[in-house]
């Protein structure tokens, strides 16, 4: 596959690893392809820079916009790994289907991403726990205020070096159980990565933060009873010999970290159940001393231990407020595979030179 590359004439200075934050610095180049009446056009790599958009650009008004998030990791031998990238492009197309956005060729997208990463490889940091965040996205760019599917789209991939998620080690977080606002409902767009789901979640996040909580636990939109997700992560509960995560029911995002954790836990001989889980069951089983660990899962944090849940003022502390053993073991195993430090029995990682 031929990709036209237009190199940037001035290269940016790379930030030092200690001062990396999330999503503020971008690399020198980006990948783009445009969709029109002839379908998706050629993939091109061009200098990173602003788009020129008509003020009536449809994505800005009606939110026809989807994205993905994954990472490239520097291994101890200096190679660059990407983690389950095919799953991300598959999910991007799943999101496209729901939002009437034309699907992309998943194999071509992967080849184009690898080409971009080979060009930008010096941007993949090597300090512990750092990585290069990959953000593919598609948005409608018809100049038209009519409410219907756009005829033109832009697909782009941008890259951003990110620092260690846990600067002071894996620290458990306090979670607020949200029983007023909901993130998504069945029949809506909850299973997709689309801009609007995030817009819907910001207010509850701000209110929780004012109360001293770092994330919200979303409940289902109909009963406000069944556990869905935490912030923009999937969630797991360890009750004695059972690890439970809510079943994918249409309103929950099917995380790739979630799928990986389910497989790793099974490898460890743990019973994993994907099922409906009510917040009442969580609190009841905590009262019986059966709730041992709670953690979120997602590409950014990998695993995020939870030490406290607050449901309308009723507060429970998980374990002794410290990270559980299984949470730690899953974190170590998954990050070990991603950074190429331990064996990868499921062949999840892909070398960009492959
Ligand atoms: C991206 C995302 C996740 C986590 O998905 P990963 O593939 O594991 O990164 C979970 N919930 C929501 C709402 C998300 O947008």
GROMACS .gro file of C-alpha atoms and ligand atoms in nm:
model
  369
    1UNK     CA    1   0.000   0.000   0.000
    2UNK     CA    2   0.148   0.332  -0.105
    3UNK     CA    3   0.110   0.615   0.141
    4UNK     CA    4   0.203   0.962   0.030
    5UNK     CA    5   0.424   1.126   0.292
    6UNK     CA    6   0.472   1.500   0.316
    7UNK     CA    7   0.737   1.562   0.578
    8UNK     CA    8   0.732   1.852   0.815
    9UNK     CA    9   1.014   2.097   0.748
   10UNK     CA   10   1.067   2.187   1.113
   11UNK     CA   11   1.061   1.909   1.371
   12UNK     CA   12   0.939   1.984   1.723
   13UNK     CA   13   1.149   1.941   2.032
   14UNK     CA   14   1.048   1.626   2.223
   15UNK     CA   15   0.932   1.682   2.583
   16UNK     CA   16   1.133   1.516   2.859
   17UNK     CA   17   0.973   1.207   3.013
   18UNK     CA   18   0.923   1.356   3.362
   19UNK     CA   19   0.704   1.638   3.238
   20UNK     CA   20   0.475   1.440   3.012
   21UNK     CA   21   0.105   1.480   3.087
   22UNK     CA   22  -0.189   1.340   2.893
   23UNK     CA   23  -0.291   1.466   2.550
   24UNK     CA   24  -0.121   1.806   2.537
   25UNK     CA   25   0.178   1.744   2.311
   26UNK     CA   26   0.145   1.598   1.962
   27UNK     CA   27   0.401   1.453   1.724
   28UNK     CA   28   0.524   1.608   1.398
   29UNK     CA   29   0.292   1.423   1.160
   30UNK     CA   30  -0.060   1.289   1.132
   31UNK     CA   31  -0.238   1.050   0.903
   32UNK     CA   32  -0.547   1.150   0.709
   33UNK     CA   33  -0.795   1.019   0.457
   34UNK     CA   34  -1.107   1.191   0.327
   35UNK     CA   35  -1.439   1.041   0.230
   36UNK     CA   36  -1.651   1.176  -0.056
   37UNK     CA   37  -1.883   1.042  -0.327
   38UNK     CA   38  -1.598   0.812  -0.443
   39UNK     CA   39  -1.553   0.655  -0.099
   40UNK     CA   40  -1.244   0.680   0.122
   41UNK     CA   41  -0.954   0.845  -0.058
   42UNK     CA   42  -0.582   0.773  -0.034
   43UNK     CA   43  -0.412   0.766   0.306
   44UNK     CA   44  -0.171   1.054   0.343
   45UNK     CA   45   0.080   1.143   0.611
   46UNK     CA   46   0.112   1.518   0.648
   47UNK     CA   47   0.259   1.762   0.903
   48UNK     CA   48   0.046   1.783   1.220
   49UNK     CA   49  -0.166   2.096   1.203
   50UNK     CA   50  -0.513   2.255   1.212
   51UNK     CA   51  -0.802   2.156   0.987
   52UNK     CA   52  -0.987   2.416   0.789
   53UNK     CA   53  -1.359   2.368   0.859
   54UNK     CA   54  -1.672   2.539   0.737
   55UNK     CA   55  -1.869   2.696   1.027
   56UNK     CA   56  -2.162   2.469   0.932
   57UNK     CA   57  -1.942   2.156   0.955
   58UNK     CA   58  -2.191   1.886   1.053
   59UNK     CA   59  -1.987   1.719   1.328
   60UNK     CA   60  -1.985   2.047   1.524
   61UNK     CA   61  -2.364   2.074   1.520
   62UNK     CA   62  -2.493   1.718   1.532
   63UNK     CA   63  -2.205   1.521   1.678
   64UNK     CA   64  -2.144   1.265   1.403
   65UNK     CA   65  -1.801   1.181   1.534
   66UNK     CA   66  -1.628   0.863   1.658
   67UNK     CA   67  -1.283   0.785   1.793
   68UNK     CA   68  -1.050   0.522   1.933
   69UNK     CA   69  -0.772   0.516   2.191
   70UNK     CA   70  -0.473   0.282   2.202
   71UNK     CA   71  -0.102   0.296   2.278
   72UNK     CA   72   0.241   0.215   2.139
   73UNK     CA   73   0.495   0.090   2.394
   74UNK     CA   74   0.877   0.084   2.388
   75UNK     CA   75   1.004  -0.264   2.481
   76UNK     CA   76   1.329  -0.331   2.675
   77UNK     CA   77   1.503  -0.423   2.346
   78UNK     CA   78   1.402  -0.087   2.194
   79UNK     CA   79   1.131  -0.221   1.964
   80UNK     CA   80   0.783  -0.070   1.946
   81UNK     CA   81   0.472  -0.271   2.032
   82UNK     CA   82   0.108  -0.191   1.969
   83UNK     CA   83  -0.153  -0.373   2.177
   84UNK     CA   84  -0.447  -0.549   2.004
   85UNK     CA   85  -0.475  -0.275   1.736
   86UNK     CA   86  -0.706  -0.485   1.518
   87UNK     CA   87  -0.962  -0.482   1.798
   88UNK     CA   88  -0.953  -0.103   1.806
   89UNK     CA   89  -1.018  -0.068   1.433
   90UNK     CA   90  -1.294  -0.328   1.457
   91UNK     CA   91  -1.455  -0.128   1.737
   92UNK     CA   92  -1.413   0.194   1.538
   93UNK     CA   93  -1.621   0.035   1.262
   94UNK     CA   94  -1.879  -0.080   1.517
   95UNK     CA   95  -1.909   0.283   1.630
   96UNK     CA   96  -1.928   0.397   1.265
   97UNK     CA   97  -2.222   0.163   1.203
   98UNK     CA   98  -2.425   0.314   1.486
   99UNK     CA   99  -2.355   0.672   1.377
  100UNK     CA  100  -2.411   0.619   1.000
  101UNK     CA  101  -2.045   0.693   0.931
  102UNK     CA  102  -1.895   0.496   0.639
  103UNK     CA  103  -1.676   0.211   0.762
  104UNK     CA  104  -1.302   0.209   0.699
  105UNK     CA  105  -1.086  -0.075   0.568
  106UNK     CA  106  -0.948  -0.215   0.895
  107UNK     CA  107  -0.640  -0.374   0.741
  108UNK     CA  108  -0.546  -0.061   0.549
  109UNK     CA  109  -0.593   0.148   0.860
  110UNK     CA  110  -0.357  -0.079   1.053
  111UNK     CA  111  -0.093  -0.066   0.778
  112UNK     CA  112  -0.123   0.312   0.764
  113UNK     CA  113  -0.091   0.338   1.142
  114UNK     CA  114   0.224   0.125   1.138
  115UNK     CA  115   0.369   0.348   0.866
  116UNK     CA  116   0.294   0.658   1.073
  117UNK     CA  117   0.450   0.498   1.382
  118UNK     CA  118   0.764   0.402   1.190
  119UNK     CA  119   0.800   0.764   1.080
  120UNK     CA  120   0.736   0.894   1.433
  121UNK     CA  121   0.920   0.622   1.625
  122UNK     CA  122   1.154   0.862   1.804
  123UNK     CA  123   0.840   0.998   1.975
  124UNK     CA  124   0.772   0.671   2.160
  125UNK     CA  125   0.921   0.746   2.503
  126UNK     CA  126   1.129   0.488   2.687
  127UNK     CA  127   1.107   0.600   3.053
  128UNK     CA  128   0.918   0.352   3.278
  129UNK     CA  129   0.540   0.346   3.226
  130UNK     CA  130   0.543   0.603   2.944
  131UNK     CA  131   0.390   0.535   2.604
  132UNK     CA  132   0.270   0.699   2.284
  133UNK     CA  133  -0.107   0.746   2.286
  134UNK     CA  134  -0.276   0.684   1.949
  135UNK     CA  135  -0.599   0.864   1.870
  136UNK     CA  136  -0.778   0.763   1.547
  137UNK     CA  137  -1.098   0.960   1.482
  138UNK     CA  138  -1.357   1.024   1.213
  139UNK     CA  139  -1.592   1.318   1.187
  140UNK     CA  140  -1.856   1.447   0.946
  141UNK     CA  141  -1.743   1.757   0.758
  142UNK     CA  142  -2.028   1.841   0.521
  143UNK     CA  143  -2.103   2.211   0.515
  144UNK     CA  144  -2.474   2.162   0.577
  145UNK     CA  145  -2.716   2.229   0.861
  146UNK     CA  146  -2.967   1.965   0.750
  147UNK     CA  147  -3.011   1.681   0.998
  148UNK     CA  148  -2.903   1.369   0.811
  149UNK     CA  149  -2.591   1.161   0.753
  150UNK     CA  150  -2.308   1.369   0.610
  151UNK     CA  151  -2.168   1.296   0.263
  152UNK     CA  152  -1.810   1.389   0.355
  153UNK     CA  153  -1.588   1.271   0.639
  154UNK     CA  154  -1.232   1.310   0.761
  155UNK     CA  155  -1.043   1.020   0.917
  156UNK     CA  156  -0.726   1.113   1.103
  157UNK     CA  157  -0.479   0.956   1.341
  158UNK     CA  158  -0.282   1.179   1.577
  159UNK     CA  159  -0.017   1.071   1.828
  160UNK     CA  160   0.069   1.206   2.172
  161UNK     CA  161   0.349   1.095   2.407
  162UNK     CA  162   0.205   1.032   2.754
  163UNK     CA  163   0.367   1.005   3.096
  164UNK     CA  164   0.318   0.742   3.365
  165UNK     CA  165  -0.051   0.735   3.465
  166UNK     CA  166   0.041   0.675   3.827
  167UNK     CA  167   0.317   0.921   3.912
  168UNK     CA  168   0.325   0.813   4.279
  169UNK     CA  169   0.250   0.444   4.227
  170UNK     CA  170  -0.084   0.272   4.182
  171UNK     CA  171  -0.314   0.470   4.412
  172UNK     CA  172  -0.672   0.354   4.487
  173UNK     CA  173  -0.943   0.607   4.403
  174UNK     CA  174  -1.275   0.704   4.561
  175UNK     CA  175  -1.583   0.661   4.344
  176UNK     CA  176  -1.921   0.834   4.364
  177UNK     CA  177  -2.222   0.620   4.268
  178UNK     CA  178  -2.423   0.842   4.032
  179UNK     CA  179  -2.796   0.791   4.074
  180UNK     CA  180  -2.931   1.100   3.899
  181UNK     CA  181  -2.747   1.144   3.569
  182UNK     CA  182  -2.688   0.855   3.328
  183UNK     CA  183  -2.419   0.812   3.064
  184UNK     CA  184  -2.612   0.603   2.812
  185UNK     CA  185  -2.923   0.391   2.769
  186UNK     CA  186  -2.994   0.069   2.583
  187UNK     CA  187  -3.078   0.157   2.223
  188UNK     CA  188  -2.857   0.465   2.247
  189UNK     CA  189  -2.485   0.494   2.175
  190UNK     CA  190  -2.333   0.359   2.497
  191UNK     CA  191  -2.143   0.078   2.324
  192UNK     CA  192  -1.971   0.322   2.087
  193UNK     CA  193  -1.682   0.561   2.136
  194UNK     CA  194  -1.852   0.878   2.024
  195UNK     CA  195  -1.806   1.239   2.129
  196UNK     CA  196  -2.162   1.276   2.264
  197UNK     CA  197  -2.119   1.007   2.530
  198UNK     CA  198  -1.837   1.210   2.678
  199UNK     CA  199  -2.033   1.534   2.660
  200UNK     CA  200  -2.311   1.357   2.855
  201UNK     CA  201  -2.069   1.248   3.126
  202UNK     CA  202  -1.887   1.570   3.214
  203UNK     CA  203  -2.144   1.728   3.447
  204UNK     CA  204  -2.169   1.427   3.679
  205UNK     CA  205  -1.789   1.405   3.683
  206UNK     CA  206  -1.762   1.769   3.791
  207UNK     CA  207  -2.020   1.730   4.068
  208UNK     CA  208  -1.843   1.417   4.198
  209UNK     CA  209  -1.510   1.598   4.194
  210UNK     CA  210  -1.653   1.883   4.401
  211UNK     CA  211  -1.749   1.620   4.660
  212UNK     CA  212  -1.396   1.482   4.662
  213UNK     CA  213  -1.446   1.183   4.431
  214UNK     CA  214  -1.227   1.123   4.129
  215UNK     CA  215  -1.476   0.927   3.916
  216UNK     CA  216  -1.843   0.833   3.898
  217UNK     CA  217  -1.992   0.487   3.888
  218UNK     CA  218  -2.264   0.485   3.625
  219UNK     CA  219  -2.585   0.291   3.686
  220UNK     CA  220  -2.828   0.175   3.416
  221UNK     CA  221  -3.062   0.440   3.276
  222UNK     CA  222  -3.390   0.261   3.347
  223UNK     CA  223  -3.372   0.128   3.702
  224UNK     CA  224  -3.073   0.332   3.827
  225UNK     CA  225  -2.977   0.004   3.991
  226UNK     CA  226  -2.747  -0.206   3.770
  227UNK     CA  227  -2.378  -0.123   3.758
  228UNK     CA  228  -2.249  -0.014   3.415
  229UNK     CA  229  -1.905   0.153   3.410
  230UNK     CA  230  -1.682   0.383   3.608
  231UNK     CA  231  -1.594   0.716   3.443
  232UNK     CA  232  -1.457   0.603   3.107
  233UNK     CA  233  -1.344   0.263   3.232
  234UNK     CA  234  -1.509  -0.075   3.267
  235UNK     CA  235  -1.544  -0.208   3.621
  236UNK     CA  236  -1.468  -0.535   3.801
  237UNK     CA  237  -1.571  -0.663   4.146
  238UNK     CA  238  -1.399  -0.950   4.323
  239UNK     CA  239  -1.631  -1.135   4.561
  240UNK     CA  240  -1.440  -1.421   4.729
  241UNK     CA  241  -1.385  -1.672   4.445
  242UNK     CA  242  -1.577  -1.487   4.174
  243UNK     CA  243  -1.469  -1.194   3.956
  244UNK     CA  244  -1.773  -1.008   3.817
  245UNK     CA  245  -1.798  -0.744   3.547
  246UNK     CA  246  -2.127  -0.617   3.401
  247UNK     CA  247  -2.225  -0.804   3.083
  248UNK     CA  248  -2.212  -0.597   2.762
  249UNK     CA  249  -2.576  -0.502   2.725
  250UNK     CA  250  -2.571  -0.226   2.463
  251UNK     CA  251  -2.519   0.069   2.694
  252UNK     CA  252  -2.172  -0.037   2.811
  253UNK     CA  253  -1.852   0.017   2.612
  254UNK     CA  254  -1.676  -0.311   2.533
  255UNK     CA  255  -1.327  -0.227   2.653
  256UNK     CA  256  -1.026  -0.406   2.506
  257UNK     CA  257  -0.860  -0.388   2.849
  258UNK     CA  258  -1.179  -0.546   2.991
  259UNK     CA  259  -1.161  -0.834   2.740
  260UNK     CA  260  -0.790  -0.882   2.817
  261UNK     CA  261  -0.846  -0.887   3.193
  262UNK     CA  262  -1.122  -1.145   3.159
  263UNK     CA  263  -0.882  -1.375   2.970
  264UNK     CA  264  -0.590  -1.317   3.206
  265UNK     CA  265  -0.806  -1.383   3.513
  266UNK     CA  266  -0.930  -1.707   3.354
  267UNK     CA  267  -0.566  -1.803   3.285
  268UNK     CA  268  -0.507  -1.755   3.658
  269UNK     CA  269  -0.783  -2.004   3.734
  270UNK     CA  270  -1.034  -1.745   3.852
  271UNK     CA  271  -1.406  -1.778   3.780
  272UNK     CA  272  -1.511  -1.475   3.577
  273UNK     CA  273  -1.878  -1.391   3.539
  274UNK     CA  274  -2.011  -1.132   3.295
  275UNK     CA  275  -2.359  -1.068   3.425
  276UNK     CA  276  -2.604  -0.808   3.552
  277UNK     CA  277  -2.484  -0.677   3.889
  278UNK     CA  278  -2.698  -0.449   4.103
  279UNK     CA  279  -2.544  -0.183   4.325
  280UNK     CA  280  -2.756  -0.332   4.606
  281UNK     CA  281  -2.577  -0.667   4.566
  282UNK     CA  282  -2.242  -0.486   4.587
  283UNK     CA  283  -2.340  -0.316   4.913
  284UNK     CA  284  -2.510  -0.630   5.057
  285UNK     CA  285  -2.212  -0.851   4.984
  286UNK     CA  286  -1.980  -0.588   5.128
  287UNK     CA  287  -2.189  -0.599   5.448
  288UNK     CA  288  -2.140  -0.978   5.457
  289UNK     CA  289  -1.766  -0.933   5.416
  290UNK     CA  290  -1.764  -1.089   5.069
  291UNK     CA  291  -1.649  -0.793   4.861
  292UNK     CA  292  -1.271  -0.806   4.842
  293UNK     CA  293  -1.159  -0.589   4.552
  294UNK     CA  294  -1.294  -0.335   4.303
  295UNK     CA  295  -1.106  -0.192   4.005
  296UNK     CA  296  -1.166  -0.006   3.679
  297UNK     CA  297  -1.004  -0.102   3.348
  298UNK     CA  298  -0.911   0.101   3.041
  299UNK     CA  299  -0.625   0.185   2.807
  300UNK     CA  300  -0.518   0.500   2.993
  301UNK     CA  301  -0.480   0.360   3.347
  302UNK     CA  302  -0.477  -0.013   3.255
  303UNK     CA  303  -0.616  -0.098   3.600
  304UNK     CA  304  -0.739   0.152   3.857
  305UNK     CA  305  -0.802   0.020   4.209
  306UNK     CA  306  -1.107   0.154   4.396
  307UNK     CA  307  -1.092   0.207   4.773
  308UNK     CA  308  -1.430   0.369   4.844
  309UNK     CA  309  -1.783   0.378   4.706
  310UNK     CA  310  -2.034   0.646   4.808
  311UNK     CA  311  -2.397   0.577   4.727
  312UNK     CA  312  -2.612   0.868   4.833
  313UNK     CA  313  -2.405   0.920   5.149
  314UNK     CA  314  -2.375   0.550   5.231
  315UNK     CA  315  -2.001   0.490   5.222
  316UNK     CA  316  -1.815   0.161   5.203
  317UNK     CA  317  -1.440   0.101   5.212
  318UNK     CA  318  -1.313  -0.177   4.990
  319UNK     CA  319  -1.068  -0.422   5.146
  320UNK     CA  320  -0.866  -0.216   5.390
  321UNK     CA  321  -0.855   0.081   5.152
  322UNK     CA  322  -0.546  -0.055   4.978
  323UNK     CA  323  -0.506  -0.217   4.641
  324UNK     CA  324  -0.607  -0.584   4.635
  325UNK     CA  325  -0.373  -0.871   4.546
  326UNK     CA  326  -0.559  -0.974   4.231
  327UNK     CA  327  -0.576  -0.610   4.110
  328UNK     CA  328  -0.199  -0.583   4.149
  329UNK     CA  329  -0.138  -0.917   3.978
  330UNK     CA  330  -0.358  -0.828   3.680
  331UNK     CA  331  -0.191  -0.487   3.651
  332UNK     CA  332   0.158  -0.641   3.658
  333UNK     CA  333   0.066  -0.910   3.405
  334UNK     CA  334  -0.108  -0.682   3.157
  335UNK     CA  335   0.150  -0.403   3.172
  336UNK     CA  336   0.426  -0.667   3.151
  337UNK     CA  337   0.278  -0.793   2.824
  338UNK     CA  338   0.218  -0.444   2.684
  339UNK     CA  339   0.573  -0.321   2.749
  340UNK     CA  340   0.717  -0.650   2.621
  341UNK     CA  341   0.868  -0.748   2.957
  342UNK     CA  342   0.696  -1.085   2.991
  343UNK     CA  343   0.569  -1.352   2.756
  344UNK     CA  344   0.256  -1.273   2.553
  345UNK     CA  345   0.071  -1.607   2.537
  346UNK     CA  346  -0.232  -1.465   2.356
  347UNK     CA  347  -0.027  -1.285   2.088
  348UNK     CA  348  -0.189  -0.954   2.168
  349UNK     CA  349   0.108  -0.733   2.089
  350UNK     CA  350   0.228  -0.648   1.740
  351UNK     CA  351   0.572  -0.516   1.649
  352UNK     CA  352   0.537  -0.212   1.416
  353UNK     CA  353   0.804  -0.363   1.188
  354UNK     CA  354   0.598  -0.685   1.145
  355LIG     C1  355  -1.261   0.364   2.595
  355LIG     C2  356  -1.359   0.336   2.702
  355LIG     C3  357  -1.342   0.229   2.792
  355LIG     C4  358  -1.220   0.142   2.795
  355LIG     O1  359  -1.192   0.079   2.675
  355LIG     P1  360  -1.046   0.024   2.647
  355LIG     O2  361  -1.056  -0.037   2.512
  355LIG     O3  362  -1.015  -0.076   2.753
  355LIG     O4  363  -0.953   0.141   2.654
  355LIG     C5  364  -1.443   0.204   2.883
  355LIG     N1  365  -1.553   0.282   2.889
  355LIG     C6  366  -1.570   0.387   2.806
  355LIG     C7  367  -1.694   0.468   2.818
  355LIG     C8  368  -1.476   0.416   2.710
  355LIG     O5  369  -1.493   0.521   2.628
   0.00000   0.00000   0.00000
